[in-house]
XYZ file of C-alpha atoms in Angstrom:
470
model
C -19.336 -8.541 8.703
C -21.473 -5.755 7.238
C -19.184 -4.319 4.565
C -21.194 -1.128 4.090
C -21.108 -0.492 7.831
C -17.353 -1.081 7.837
C -16.785 1.468 5.082
C -18.937 4.077 6.825
C -17.252 3.448 10.166
C -13.691 3.680 8.872
C -14.334 6.804 6.822
C -16.111 8.452 9.738
C -13.243 7.630 12.096
C -10.704 9.133 9.716
C -12.702 12.312 9.170
C -13.877 12.939 12.713
C -11.364 11.287 15.049
C -8.080 10.516 13.352
C -7.388 13.574 11.211
C -7.585 16.118 14.075
C -5.366 14.062 16.388
C -2.899 13.087 13.678
C -2.615 16.733 12.651
C -1.726 17.681 16.219
C 0.832 14.874 16.326
C 2.580 16.304 13.253
C 3.266 19.434 15.285
C 5.358 17.406 17.759
C 9.018 17.414 16.556
C 9.639 13.820 17.663
C 12.882 13.429 15.733
C 14.431 9.968 15.916
C 17.288 9.588 18.430
C 19.980 9.122 15.785
C 19.300 12.718 14.713
C 18.611 14.101 18.195
C 21.172 12.822 20.730
C 19.460 14.910 23.441
C 16.081 13.286 22.797
C 15.532 12.401 26.456
C 16.119 15.970 27.634
C 14.070 17.472 24.808
C 11.119 15.213 25.621
C 9.587 15.167 22.138
C 9.448 11.370 21.855
C 7.701 11.218 25.215
C 5.311 13.946 24.074
C 4.395 11.973 20.941
C 3.799 8.868 23.039
C 1.619 10.816 25.490
C -0.402 12.431 22.693
C -1.313 9.081 21.138
C -1.819 7.458 24.556
C -4.387 10.099 25.465
C -6.251 9.540 22.187
C -6.245 5.774 22.705
C -7.637 5.916 26.223
C -10.765 7.641 24.882
C -11.544 4.856 22.402
C -14.535 2.553 22.782
C -12.603 -0.695 23.208
C -13.856 -2.540 26.297
C -11.105 -4.345 28.171
C -8.275 -2.706 26.223
C -5.162 -1.583 28.080
C -2.834 1.218 27.006
C 0.653 1.220 28.512
C 3.837 3.208 28.074
C 6.785 0.829 28.350
C 10.288 2.201 28.829
C 13.338 0.168 29.734
C 16.317 1.962 31.316
C 18.252 4.100 28.833
C 15.880 3.103 26.012
C 13.443 5.087 23.899
C 9.807 4.725 25.042
C 7.297 2.374 23.478
C 3.492 2.424 23.462
C 1.690 -0.905 23.867
C -2.042 -1.376 23.323
C -3.598 -4.737 24.221
C -7.100 -5.259 22.811
C -8.916 -8.474 23.837
C -10.266 -10.526 20.959
C -13.936 -10.950 20.154
C -13.370 -14.345 18.538
C -12.798 -17.648 20.331
C -9.142 -17.799 19.303
C -6.083 -17.977 21.522
C -3.535 -16.428 19.178
C -2.366 -12.829 18.772
C -2.273 -10.303 15.945
C 0.718 -8.011 16.388
C 0.257 -4.612 14.742
C 3.308 -2.383 14.318
C 4.104 1.259 13.666
C 6.394 4.001 14.927
C 6.100 7.558 16.235
C 9.632 8.879 15.662
C 10.342 11.015 12.622
C 13.062 11.919 10.202
C 14.726 15.348 10.587
C 12.741 18.260 9.110
C 15.275 19.245 6.369
C 14.874 22.505 4.478
C 13.234 23.363 1.193
C 9.550 22.811 1.962
C 7.078 24.293 -0.501
C 5.205 27.542 -0.154
C 2.812 27.439 2.774
C 4.234 24.139 4.035
C 6.371 23.365 7.064
C 7.511 20.097 8.644
C 5.796 20.829 11.965
C 2.676 22.587 10.671
C -0.083 20.249 9.450
C -1.729 21.367 6.235
C -4.607 19.610 4.482
C -4.630 20.372 0.782
C -6.414 18.479 -2.014
C -6.966 15.389 0.114
C -3.378 15.327 1.321
C -2.128 15.839 4.870
C 1.280 17.538 4.721
C 3.843 17.460 7.522
C 6.757 15.426 8.807
C 5.608 11.996 9.958
C 2.230 12.160 8.232
C 2.968 9.234 5.917
C 6.021 7.811 7.680
C 4.541 6.612 9.928
C 2.562 8.428 12.570
C -0.810 7.464 11.082
C -0.159 3.745 11.666
C -1.359 3.498 15.259
C -4.544 5.379 14.429
C -5.201 3.130 11.426
C -4.626 -0.025 13.472
C -7.123 1.014 16.139
C -9.630 2.214 13.533
C -9.438 -1.178 11.806
C -10.206 -2.928 15.098
C -13.092 -0.562 15.854
C -14.376 -1.027 12.320
C -14.482 -4.800 12.722
C -16.406 -4.520 15.969
C -18.945 -1.933 14.799
C -19.740 -3.853 11.610
C -20.429 -7.193 13.274
C -17.085 -8.814 12.521
C -14.672 -10.650 14.775
C -10.981 -10.348 15.568
C -8.403 -12.199 17.584
C -6.523 -10.521 20.413
C -4.652 -7.554 18.922
C -1.492 -5.999 20.347
C -0.496 -2.659 18.832
C 3.183 -1.807 19.303
C 4.386 1.716 18.502
C 8.109 2.306 18.922
C 10.119 5.543 18.798
C 13.406 4.442 17.248
C 12.558 3.026 13.818
C 14.114 5.861 11.852
C 17.344 5.161 13.749
C 17.362 1.476 12.823
C 15.300 0.265 15.815
C 18.317 -0.249 18.115
C 16.119 -0.712 21.196
C 13.598 -3.070 19.626
C 15.405 -6.380 20.296
C 15.503 -5.568 24.009
C 11.796 -4.751 24.002
C 10.922 -7.925 22.145
C 12.794 -9.984 24.726
C 11.084 -8.047 27.506
C 7.575 -8.346 26.042
C 7.703 -11.800 24.475
C 5.958 -13.559 27.397
C 3.107 -11.045 27.105
C 2.721 -11.247 23.332
C 1.692 -14.887 23.321
C 1.251 -16.898 20.130
C 1.654 -14.366 17.321
C 0.088 -15.786 14.163
C -0.297 -12.589 12.134
C 1.921 -9.510 11.948
C 0.442 -6.337 10.449
C 2.936 -3.579 9.640
C 1.643 -0.238 8.377
C 5.053 1.314 7.703
C 5.156 0.674 3.984
C 3.386 1.411 0.722
C 3.591 0.870 -2.998
C 3.682 2.252 -6.512
C 0.290 3.983 -6.695
C -2.781 4.878 -4.632
C -5.248 2.746 -6.590
C -4.649 -0.654 -5.006
C -3.275 -2.429 -1.957
C 0.452 -3.073 -2.105
C 1.999 -5.879 -0.093
C 5.686 -5.602 0.742
C 7.192 -9.059 0.328
C 10.873 -8.293 0.847
C 13.185 -5.680 2.319
C 16.827 -5.194 1.468
C 19.521 -5.441 4.086
C 22.371 -3.003 4.510
C 26.081 -2.693 5.119
C 27.613 0.687 5.895
C 31.130 1.841 6.622
C 33.124 5.051 6.657
C 36.528 4.508 5.055
C 39.377 6.975 5.574
C 42.482 6.852 3.399
C 45.325 8.723 5.099
C 48.644 9.567 3.410
C 50.003 12.474 5.485
C 49.957 13.769 9.023
C 49.203 17.241 7.661
C 48.556 18.850 4.287
C 51.326 20.010 1.956
C 51.537 22.488 -0.908
C 50.385 20.530 -3.961
C 53.012 22.174 -6.164
C 55.748 20.772 -3.936
C 54.297 17.389 -2.879
C 52.212 16.119 -5.816
C 54.094 13.511 -7.784
C 55.893 12.483 -4.610
C 52.978 11.829 -2.263
C 50.110 9.736 -3.664
C 46.681 11.343 -3.638
C 44.394 9.971 -0.918
C 41.459 10.488 -3.283
C 43.102 8.424 -6.027
C 43.774 5.603 -3.583
C 40.145 5.780 -2.448
C 39.078 5.498 -6.099
C 41.210 2.389 -6.529
C 39.683 0.822 -3.436
C 36.186 1.605 -4.704
C 37.062 -0.162 -7.959
C 37.425 -3.348 -5.909
C 33.824 -2.965 -4.739
C 31.949 -1.611 -7.753
C 32.209 -1.450 -11.528
C 32.076 2.314 -12.041
C 30.831 1.909 -15.617
C 27.803 -0.292 -14.930
C 27.225 0.154 -11.191
C 27.486 -3.599 -10.648
C 28.674 -4.455 -7.148
C 31.694 -6.762 -7.365
C 31.498 -8.260 -3.866
C 30.467 -11.869 -4.445
C 29.010 -12.240 -0.956
C 26.417 -9.581 -1.748
C 24.749 -11.478 -4.573
C 21.956 -14.066 -4.280
C 19.756 -16.078 -6.607
C 16.446 -14.234 -6.919
C 13.500 -16.585 -6.251
C 11.515 -17.102 -9.477
C 8.179 -16.259 -7.839
C 9.581 -12.910 -6.709
C 10.658 -12.159 -10.283
C 7.119 -12.979 -11.457
C 5.624 -10.695 -8.787
C 7.878 -7.845 -9.857
C 6.841 -8.225 -13.488
C 3.141 -8.221 -12.507
C 3.648 -5.096 -10.393
C 5.472 -3.231 -13.142
C 2.861 -4.130 -15.747
C 0.091 -2.847 -13.451
C 1.640 0.620 -13.138
C 3.882 1.094 -16.189
C 6.250 4.011 -16.061
C 5.904 4.764 -12.355
C 9.425 3.708 -11.369
C 11.016 6.123 -13.809
C 8.280 8.733 -13.839
C 8.322 9.380 -10.079
C 12.042 10.285 -10.023
C 12.979 14.012 -10.062
C 15.613 13.589 -12.775
C 18.125 16.324 -13.484
C 17.663 17.447 -17.063
C 18.984 14.825 -19.475
C 19.711 12.094 -16.928
C 18.575 8.611 -17.927
C 17.826 5.549 -15.753
C 20.264 2.639 -15.504
C 18.251 0.613 -18.012
C 15.127 0.572 -20.158
C 13.450 -2.556 -18.739
C 11.369 -1.469 -15.746
C 11.212 -4.990 -14.333
C 15.001 -5.120 -14.281
C 15.108 -1.701 -12.642
C 12.682 -2.940 -9.992
C 14.853 -6.004 -9.382
C 17.870 -3.701 -9.107
C 16.042 -1.732 -6.412
C 14.722 -4.745 -4.517
C 16.941 -7.771 -5.060
C 20.378 -6.702 -6.295
C 23.168 -5.082 -4.276
C 23.958 -1.419 -4.825
C 26.547 1.018 -3.532
C 25.926 4.687 -2.750
C 28.564 7.115 -1.486
C 26.433 9.073 0.951
C 29.000 11.360 2.587
C 32.567 12.599 2.503
C 35.107 14.412 4.669
C 38.542 15.894 4.082
C 37.285 17.769 1.025
C 36.915 21.533 1.508
C 34.145 23.521 -0.093
C 35.141 24.760 -3.593
C 35.545 28.351 -2.420
C 37.927 27.163 0.295
C 39.948 24.758 -1.849
C 43.553 25.931 -2.048
C 46.489 24.260 -3.785
C 46.886 21.651 -1.051
C 47.624 17.963 -1.264
C 45.161 16.862 1.379
C 46.241 14.466 4.150
C 43.173 12.222 3.992
C 39.907 11.446 2.240
C 36.901 9.914 3.999
C 33.982 8.373 2.121
C 30.787 6.971 3.625
C 29.837 3.786 1.779
C 26.254 2.568 1.961
C 25.451 -0.822 0.452
C 21.918 -2.092 0.000
C 21.877 -5.873 0.074
C 19.458 -8.461 -1.326
C 16.831 -9.591 1.208
C 18.417 -13.021 1.696
C 22.094 -11.983 1.702
C 24.249 -12.565 4.789
C 25.058 -9.000 5.843
C 27.913 -10.022 8.152
C 29.646 -12.014 5.426
C 29.141 -9.076 3.068
C 30.640 -6.634 5.566
C 33.603 -8.933 6.212
C 34.269 -9.076 2.465
C 34.142 -5.270 2.220
C 36.534 -4.927 5.133
C 38.960 -7.334 3.490
C 38.771 -5.521 0.127
C 39.430 -2.141 1.694
C 42.293 -3.088 3.997
C 44.279 -5.722 2.080
C 47.236 -4.758 -0.138
C 46.405 -1.044 -0.024
C 48.160 0.970 -2.779
C 51.362 2.679 -1.589
C 50.852 1.233 1.879
C 48.492 4.072 2.764
C 46.684 3.924 6.088
C 43.057 2.830 5.850
C 40.774 3.410 8.816
C 37.259 1.974 9.012
C 34.644 3.482 11.309
C 30.876 3.542 11.814
C 30.681 -0.058 10.652
C 27.105 -1.348 10.553
C 25.299 -4.225 8.917
C 21.778 -5.682 9.061
C 20.101 -8.548 7.252
C 17.101 -8.009 5.023
C 13.826 -9.888 5.075
C 11.922 -12.137 2.705
C 8.277 -12.758 3.609
C 6.945 -16.286 4.055
C 4.566 -17.645 1.452
C 1.010 -16.378 1.850
C -1.391 -18.805 3.487
C -4.431 -19.622 1.320
C -6.808 -17.749 3.655
C -4.720 -14.568 3.414
C -4.295 -14.748 -0.357
C -8.048 -15.267 -0.812
C -8.781 -12.348 1.515
C -6.418 -10.055 -0.371
C -8.127 -11.031 -3.613
C -11.458 -10.066 -2.053
C -10.025 -6.796 -0.736
C -8.802 -5.966 -4.234
C -12.292 -6.414 -5.634
C -14.393 -4.912 -2.849
C -12.239 -2.112 -1.410
C -9.995 -0.958 -4.249
C -11.587 -2.284 -7.432
C -8.058 -3.227 -8.508
C -5.949 -6.336 -7.865
C -3.404 -6.198 -5.060
C 0.233 -6.267 -6.037
C 3.565 -6.773 -4.332
C 6.610 -4.580 -3.967
C 10.214 -5.365 -3.032
C 11.410 -2.375 -1.048
C 14.953 -1.112 -1.056
C 14.623 0.167 2.495
C 14.616 -1.750 5.737
C 12.159 -2.232 8.587
C 14.269 -4.037 11.227
C 11.166 -5.148 13.106
C 10.143 -7.509 10.297
C 13.310 -9.598 10.472
C 13.175 -9.701 14.258
C 9.542 -10.832 14.236
C 10.079 -13.397 11.496
C 12.886 -14.923 13.518
C 10.818 -14.934 16.705
C 7.602 -16.207 15.065
C 8.606 -18.199 11.975
C 5.078 -19.596 11.489
C 3.359 -16.201 11.466
C 1.831 -14.597 8.412
C 2.947 -11.076 7.508
C 0.855 -8.242 6.098
C 3.316 -5.423 5.417
C 1.479 -2.599 3.724
C 0.687 1.083 4.120
C -0.450 4.314 2.529
C 2.880 5.590 1.193
C 3.073 6.115 -2.559
C 5.930 6.861 -4.950
C 5.621 10.627 -4.447
C 4.731 10.789 -0.738
C 8.112 12.465 -0.060
C 9.083 10.415 2.974
C 12.395 11.646 4.486
C 12.453 14.715 2.211
C 10.577 18.053 2.055
C 6.806 18.177 1.504
C 5.994 14.769 3.030
C 2.292 14.030 2.666
C -0.315 11.376 3.402
C -3.020 10.417 0.897
C -6.005 10.504 3.266
C -8.468 8.543 1.126
C -5.894 5.845 0.459
C -5.052 5.622 4.167
C -8.751 5.064 4.886
C -8.944 2.306 2.260
C -5.846 0.634 3.707
C -7.494 0.789 7.137
C -10.620 -0.849 5.772
C -8.550 -3.547 4.083
C -6.752 -4.327 7.348
C -10.132 -4.663 9.060
C -11.233 -7.229 6.455
C -8.003 -9.167 7.030
C -8.490 -9.125 10.824
C -11.976 -10.578 10.444
C -10.786 -13.232 7.985
C -7.894 -14.159 10.288
C -10.271 -14.722 13.211
C -12.536 -16.930 11.064
C -9.859 -18.835 9.146
């Protein structure tokens, strides 16, 4: 494969073909179904699918098919099947998504979630980095291989529209499409990133999750606090006691035994290499309130906290009035939303069962405890890299980035990875992407580093060629 031709091709595709179409896609408010219950009536997910479908049908990929797949009462999915140019019978499955997080307020001056803005090499707008560029990058990598004299196996690009909602429809689609996918030997996911924009970052693990809303109820209706306090126990105090069963409030250590695992030694070594390559980034990229300090001084330990140790966040509450509306009332109930992040190899069901038991057994004062919105999902730990893939990544580090590739253990989840690993246990996984520590995914001012996205695209092309020739 002519490496100079590949670089020219990929950069030209990003400048001339991808950027205009991706910018127009940002303008489509394709909010994920969990945040838009009327998604079918609004039609924005379908519009995003149609926009990318139209772009794909104009590509120079002989024999490729582009199909919108939609099962009854499911979000739509875009499937692109590109015949291989190598004499291989296996499949490369390339994944991304077209649904987006809600817009949220507070965008910077001149910026808006649905208005694409290119500024200083950055493309601003909701979905720019997470993850609407992924389908474009996948196709550009395939085109780059072909135009530079390389080879690739059959590639299937799958773009879903429910990832930001936890991919609830994806298992049904995998069952539906499995006979058509064939022998998947490599999975490429472009819904990730790393700790800087100077190298390729490979995601090697994803944390699982366990979530529950817990309501502590002590009264059928509120009472004057001057008359009832001291007689009726506070629902908030009982909730605090229950939380003490789950977390050490001094250290933040999660006390649920089922949520802890032994961290594989090679993952610890990878974390230490990653931290030493970009010192200070974990702490430096956080918008600290003045005077706040991190939970420790050792960045490697902080990275392990974020990737391999369980954590608890209280992400919502109910039953608590706004301060201006807070009268002298002993409230009838307190609801807290508990969100646990679990180690990649933890059993999320066992963890959730342990939480349920801790919250509902021997409740102080016999208060009523109600659990709702219970959810759990396992994490994912990547298989060991095959020698051909490790050698290719080493070459990519030298030739594309001029910096060694590194790994990252992400605290978030990509449900597709666990599903694919279970379905194709012998496949290799390349989970990467253009997101950096300050790309603002899910929050205001989301942006995509365009030059880095082009380099990631080029790197994927090199991997596709190496996979076909392995």
